[in-house]
Amino acid sequence: MIKDDFTNCESDIRLDGKVALVTGATSGTGLEIAKNLSKRGAKVIIASRNPVKLDNAKEEIIRASGNINVVTRQMDFESLTSVRSFVSETVQTEPKLDILINNIGAIGLDDKLTADNLQLMMQVNYFGSFLLTFLLFPLLKRSAPSRVVNVSSLALILGQIDFDSWNKVGKYSNFGVYCNAKLADVLFTVEMDRRVRGFGVNIYSMDPGLGKSEFFRHFRNEPLKNALNAALLKFGRPLHRVATMAAYLSIDPKVEGDSGKHFRDCEEFYSSWFANDTVLRSRLWKESKKLVKITAEEDWEI
């Protein structure tokens, strides 16, 4: 009998009356996370830039869960203006936010700068989530106890943070940028936990492993893309099981005292020695705020 890596993730905790936001929830792991939370009775907000995919995902979530309390809202991580507009609408329409799951991630995107003068892969995989979480913190704080789950990757162990070049085009390979972004996700998790401890907002990072998905769909090299996606679909972890890990971190009382930690298969997992570098983490936080242009009105740290 093959051992299920996610046995420790199981929980029958209900989320009736709770509000959860899941990014990247129109397909893959994000969609399965949204289904999981919806089945527990939560109101689930799913965010994506594609309205057709949002509508299709909403129908699938309702079908799977029997819960009609699913909200779609457009947001494009390639635009910081879009993230800010999303937050503004969310804050105006939602009196509370109990769970934020930063699931969105992509590889194979073009090596170019966005209109925000940020490297595209870094913006989609890190800066967008940083900005979203920073701007939503006041709502999360008002909703405490609340939780944030940042989906990272084992690729982070190959990442590096060089503040002089992390946004440069042509500096890193596509995979290299992805590694750097996923390392930044974990450092941001640890640093935010340090800065918000005591406010009732817990924040975790997790390594989902390789799931059964077409994660490499953005690759331009067709033979390579097809081969990698075929391997994932054949050997990857079932996405509905991977989703139980995000759900576990967002609801289970057993990890209440583990904010700031990194998990895999619902157990604490090594991330990187960089996570213990307080100087690096603090600078990453400050540089991130600067690059996403946090204003005085937005800055709850002032």
Coordinates of C-alpha atoms in Angstrom, one line a residue:
M1 CA 0.0 0.0 0.0
I2 CA 1.4 3.4 -1.0
K3 CA 1.6 5.9 1.9
D4 CA -0.5 9.1 1.4
D5 CA 1.8 12.0 2.2
F6 CA -1.1 14.1 3.3
T7 CA -2.6 11.8 5.9
N8 CA -1.6 14.3 8.6
C9 CA -3.5 17.1 6.8
E10 CA -6.9 15.6 7.4
S11 CA -9.4 17.7 9.3
D12 CA -13.2 18.0 9.5
I13 CA -13.2 21.6 10.7
R14 CA -16.0 23.7 9.3
L15 CA -15.6 27.2 8.1
D16 CA -19.2 28.4 8.1
G17 CA -19.3 32.2 8.4
K18 CA -15.6 32.5 7.4
V19 CA -14.3 34.3 4.3
A20 CA -11.4 33.0 2.3
L21 CA -9.5 34.5 -0.7
V22 CA -7.5 32.2 -3.0
T23 CA -5.4 33.5 -5.8
G24 CA -4.7 31.5 -8.9
A25 CA -7.8 29.5 -8.3
T26 CA -9.2 29.0 -11.8
S27 CA -7.2 25.8 -12.3
G28 CA -4.7 23.4 -10.7
T29 CA -4.0 23.4 -7.0
G30 CA -5.7 26.8 -6.5
L31 CA -9.0 25.5 -7.8
E32 CA -8.8 22.4 -5.5
I33 CA -8.0 24.6 -2.5
A34 CA -11.0 26.7 -3.3
K35 CA -13.2 23.6 -3.5
N36 CA -11.8 22.3 -0.2
L37 CA -12.6 25.5 1.7
S38 CA -16.0 25.8 0.0
K39 CA -17.0 22.3 1.0
R40 CA -16.3 23.4 4.6
G41 CA -18.9 26.2 4.3
A42 CA -16.6 29.2 3.7
K43 CA -17.4 32.1 1.5
V44 CA -14.7 31.8 -1.1
I45 CA -13.4 34.6 -3.2
I46 CA -11.4 33.5 -6.3
A47 CA -9.2 36.0 -8.2
S48 CA -7.9 35.8 -11.8
R49 CA -7.4 38.1 -14.7
N50 CA -9.5 36.0 -17.0
P51 CA -13.3 36.5 -16.5
V52 CA -14.3 33.4 -18.6
K53 CA -12.0 31.2 -16.5
L54 CA -13.3 32.8 -13.3
D55 CA -16.9 31.9 -14.3
N56 CA -16.0 28.4 -15.2
A57 CA -14.1 27.9 -12.0
K58 CA -17.0 29.3 -10.0
E59 CA -19.4 26.8 -11.5
E60 CA -17.0 23.9 -10.9
I61 CA -16.5 24.9 -7.2
I62 CA -20.3 25.2 -6.6
R63 CA -20.8 21.8 -8.4
A64 CA -18.2 20.1 -6.2
S65 CA -19.1 21.7 -2.9
G66 CA -22.8 22.5 -3.1
N67 CA -21.9 25.9 -1.7
I68 CA -23.1 28.8 -3.8
N69 CA -21.3 31.4 -1.8
V70 CA -18.5 31.8 -4.3
V71 CA -17.3 35.3 -5.5
T72 CA -15.3 36.0 -8.6
R73 CA -13.1 39.1 -8.8
Q74 CA -10.7 40.1 -11.5
M75 CA -7.0 40.8 -10.7
D76 CA -3.9 40.7 -12.8
F77 CA -0.6 40.2 -11.0
E78 CA 1.2 41.7 -14.0
S79 CA -0.2 45.0 -12.9
L80 CA 0.2 46.5 -9.5
T81 CA -2.6 48.9 -10.3
S82 CA -4.9 45.9 -10.8
V83 CA -3.8 44.5 -7.4
R84 CA -4.6 47.8 -5.7
S85 CA -8.0 48.0 -7.4
F86 CA -8.8 44.5 -6.3
V87 CA -7.9 45.3 -2.7
S88 CA -9.9 48.5 -2.8
E89 CA -13.0 46.6 -4.0
T90 CA -12.4 43.8 -1.5
V91 CA -12.1 46.1 1.5
Q92 CA -15.2 48.1 0.4
T93 CA -17.3 45.0 0.0
E94 CA -16.0 42.5 2.5
P95 CA -16.4 43.2 6.2
K96 CA -13.9 40.5 7.1
L97 CA -11.2 38.2 5.6
D98 CA -10.3 35.2 7.6
I99 CA -8.0 33.3 5.2
L100 CA -5.7 34.5 2.4
I101 CA -4.0 31.9 0.3
N102 CA -1.3 33.2 -2.0
N103 CA -1.3 30.3 -4.4
I104 CA -0.6 32.0 -7.8
G105 CA 2.6 31.1 -9.4
A106 CA 4.0 30.7 -13.0
I107 CA 7.1 29.6 -14.8
G108 CA 8.0 30.1 -18.5
L109 CA 6.9 33.8 -18.7
D110 CA 8.8 36.2 -20.8
D111 CA 12.0 37.7 -19.5
K112 CA 10.9 41.4 -19.6
L113 CA 9.9 44.3 -17.4
T114 CA 6.3 45.0 -16.7
A115 CA 4.7 48.5 -16.8
D116 CA 5.7 48.7 -13.1
N117 CA 9.4 48.3 -14.1
L118 CA 9.6 44.9 -12.4
Q119 CA 10.8 41.7 -13.9
L120 CA 7.7 39.9 -15.0
M121 CA 8.4 36.5 -13.3
M122 CA 9.3 38.2 -10.1
Q123 CA 6.2 40.3 -10.1
V124 CA 3.8 37.4 -10.8
N125 CA 5.5 35.0 -8.4
Y126 CA 6.5 37.4 -5.6
F127 CA 5.9 41.1 -5.8
G128 CA 2.2 40.8 -6.6
S129 CA 1.6 38.5 -3.5
F130 CA 3.7 40.8 -1.3
L131 CA 1.6 43.9 -2.3
L132 CA -1.7 42.0 -2.0
T133 CA -0.8 40.7 1.5
F134 CA 0.6 44.0 2.7
L135 CA -2.5 45.9 1.6
L136 CA -4.9 43.4 3.0
F137 CA -3.2 43.2 6.4
P138 CA -5.5 45.8 8.0
L139 CA -8.6 43.8 7.0
L140 CA -6.9 40.5 8.2
K141 CA -6.1 42.2 11.5
R142 CA -9.7 43.4 12.0
S143 CA -10.8 39.8 11.3
A144 CA -8.3 38.2 13.7
P145 CA -7.7 35.4 14.3
S146 CA -6.9 35.1 10.7
R147 CA -4.3 33.3 8.6
V148 CA -2.1 33.8 5.4
V149 CA -0.6 30.8 3.5
N150 CA 2.1 31.5 1.0
V151 CA 2.6 28.7 -1.5
S152 CA 6.4 28.4 -2.3
S153 CA 8.4 25.6 -3.8
L154 CA 11.4 23.3 -3.2
A155 CA 13.0 25.4 -5.9
L156 CA 13.7 28.0 -3.3
I157 CA 16.8 26.1 -2.2
L158 CA 18.5 27.2 -5.4
G159 CA 17.3 30.8 -5.1
Q160 CA 19.3 33.9 -4.2
I161 CA 18.5 37.4 -3.3
D162 CA 20.8 40.0 -5.0
F163 CA 19.1 43.3 -4.6
D164 CA 21.3 44.9 -7.4
S165 CA 20.1 42.3 -10.0
W166 CA 16.9 40.6 -8.9
N167 CA 14.9 42.7 -11.3
K168 CA 17.3 42.7 -14.2
V169 CA 16.3 41.3 -17.6
G170 CA 18.8 38.8 -18.9
K171 CA 20.5 38.2 -15.6
Y172 CA 19.0 34.8 -14.6
S173 CA 17.5 31.8 -16.4
N174 CA 13.8 31.4 -16.3
F175 CA 14.1 28.8 -13.7
G176 CA 16.6 30.9 -11.8
V177 CA 14.1 33.8 -11.5
Y178 CA 11.4 31.3 -10.3
C179 CA 13.8 30.0 -7.6
N180 CA 14.6 33.6 -6.5
A181 CA 10.9 34.4 -6.3
K182 CA 10.1 31.4 -4.2
L183 CA 12.9 32.1 -1.8
A184 CA 11.6 35.6 -1.5
D185 CA 8.2 34.2 -0.6
V186 CA 9.6 32.3 2.3
L187 CA 11.7 35.2 3.6
F188 CA 8.7 37.5 3.3
T189 CA 6.7 35.0 5.4
V190 CA 9.2 34.9 8.2
E191 CA 9.7 38.7 8.2
M192 CA 6.0 39.5 8.1
D193 CA 5.4 37.1 11.0
R194 CA 8.0 39.0 13.0
R195 CA 6.5 42.4 12.2
V196 CA 2.8 41.5 12.9
R197 CA 3.2 39.1 15.8
G198 CA 0.6 39.8 18.5
F199 CA -2.0 41.1 16.1
G200 CA -3.7 37.7 15.6
V201 CA -2.6 37.2 12.0
N202 CA -0.7 34.0 11.5
I203 CA 1.3 33.5 8.3
Y204 CA 2.8 30.3 6.9
S205 CA 4.7 29.1 3.8
M206 CA 4.4 25.7 2.3
D207 CA 6.1 23.5 -0.4
P208 CA 3.3 21.7 -2.3
G209 CA 5.6 19.4 -4.2
L210 CA 5.0 18.6 -7.9
G211 CA 1.3 18.2 -8.6
K212 CA -0.6 16.7 -11.5
S213 CA -0.9 19.8 -13.6
E214 CA 0.2 21.6 -16.8
F215 CA 2.5 23.9 -14.8
F216 CA 4.8 24.4 -17.7
R217 CA 2.1 25.6 -20.1
H218 CA 3.8 28.9 -20.7
F219 CA 7.0 27.4 -22.1
R220 CA 7.6 28.4 -25.7
N221 CA 9.6 25.2 -26.5
E222 CA 6.7 22.9 -27.4
P223 CA 8.6 19.5 -27.1
L224 CA 10.0 20.5 -23.7
K225 CA 6.7 21.8 -22.5
N226 CA 4.8 18.7 -23.6
A227 CA 7.4 16.4 -22.0
L228 CA 7.4 18.2 -18.7
N229 CA 3.7 18.5 -18.5
A230 CA 3.3 14.8 -19.4
A231 CA 5.7 13.9 -16.6
L232 CA 3.8 16.0 -14.1
L233 CA 0.4 14.5 -15.1
K234 CA 1.8 11.0 -14.8
F235 CA 3.9 11.2 -11.7
G236 CA 2.7 14.3 -9.9
R237 CA 0.8 14.4 -6.6
P238 CA -3.0 14.4 -6.9
L239 CA -4.0 18.1 -6.6
H240 CA -7.0 17.5 -4.4
R241 CA -4.6 16.0 -1.9
V242 CA -2.1 18.8 -2.2
A243 CA -5.0 21.2 -1.5
T244 CA -5.5 19.6 2.0
M245 CA -2.1 21.0 3.0
A246 CA -3.1 24.6 2.3
A247 CA -6.4 24.0 4.1
Y248 CA -4.7 22.5 7.1
L249 CA -2.4 25.5 7.5
S250 CA -5.3 27.9 7.1
I251 CA -7.6 26.3 9.7
D252 CA -6.0 23.7 12.0
P253 CA -5.4 24.7 15.6
K254 CA -2.4 22.4 15.8
V255 CA -0.3 25.0 13.9
E256 CA -1.6 28.0 15.9
G257 CA 1.8 28.5 17.5
D258 CA 3.8 27.9 14.3
S259 CA 3.3 31.2 12.5
G260 CA 6.3 32.1 10.4
K261 CA 7.3 28.5 9.7
H262 CA 7.6 26.5 6.5
F263 CA 5.7 23.3 5.9
R264 CA 5.6 20.3 3.6
D265 CA 3.1 17.5 3.9
C266 CA 1.6 19.2 7.0
E267 CA 4.9 19.0 9.0
E268 CA 7.4 21.7 9.6
F269 CA 10.0 21.5 6.8
Y270 CA 13.5 23.0 6.2
S271 CA 13.3 26.0 3.9
S272 CA 16.7 27.8 3.7
W273 CA 19.4 29.1 6.0
F274 CA 18.6 32.6 4.5
A275 CA 15.4 32.5 6.6
N276 CA 17.5 33.0 9.7
D277 CA 19.3 36.0 8.2
T278 CA 17.5 38.9 10.0
V279 CA 19.4 41.6 8.1
L280 CA 18.6 40.0 4.7
R281 CA 14.9 39.5 5.6
S282 CA 14.6 43.1 6.8
R283 CA 16.2 44.5 3.7
L284 CA 14.0 42.4 1.5
W285 CA 10.9 43.7 3.3
K286 CA 12.0 47.3 2.9
E287 CA 13.1 46.9 -0.7
S288 CA 9.9 45.2 -1.6
K289 CA 7.9 48.0 -0.1
K290 CA 9.9 50.5 -2.2
L291 CA 9.6 48.6 -5.5
V292 CA 5.8 48.1 -5.2
K293 CA 5.6 51.8 -4.2
I294 CA 3.8 51.5 -0.9
T295 CA 2.4 55.0 -0.2
A296 CA 2.2 56.7 3.2
E297 CA -1.5 56.2 3.2
E298 CA -1.1 52.4 2.6
D299 CA 1.8 51.9 5.0
W300 CA 0.3 50.5 8.3
E301 CA 3.8 50.4 9.7
I302 CA 4.1 54.1 10.0

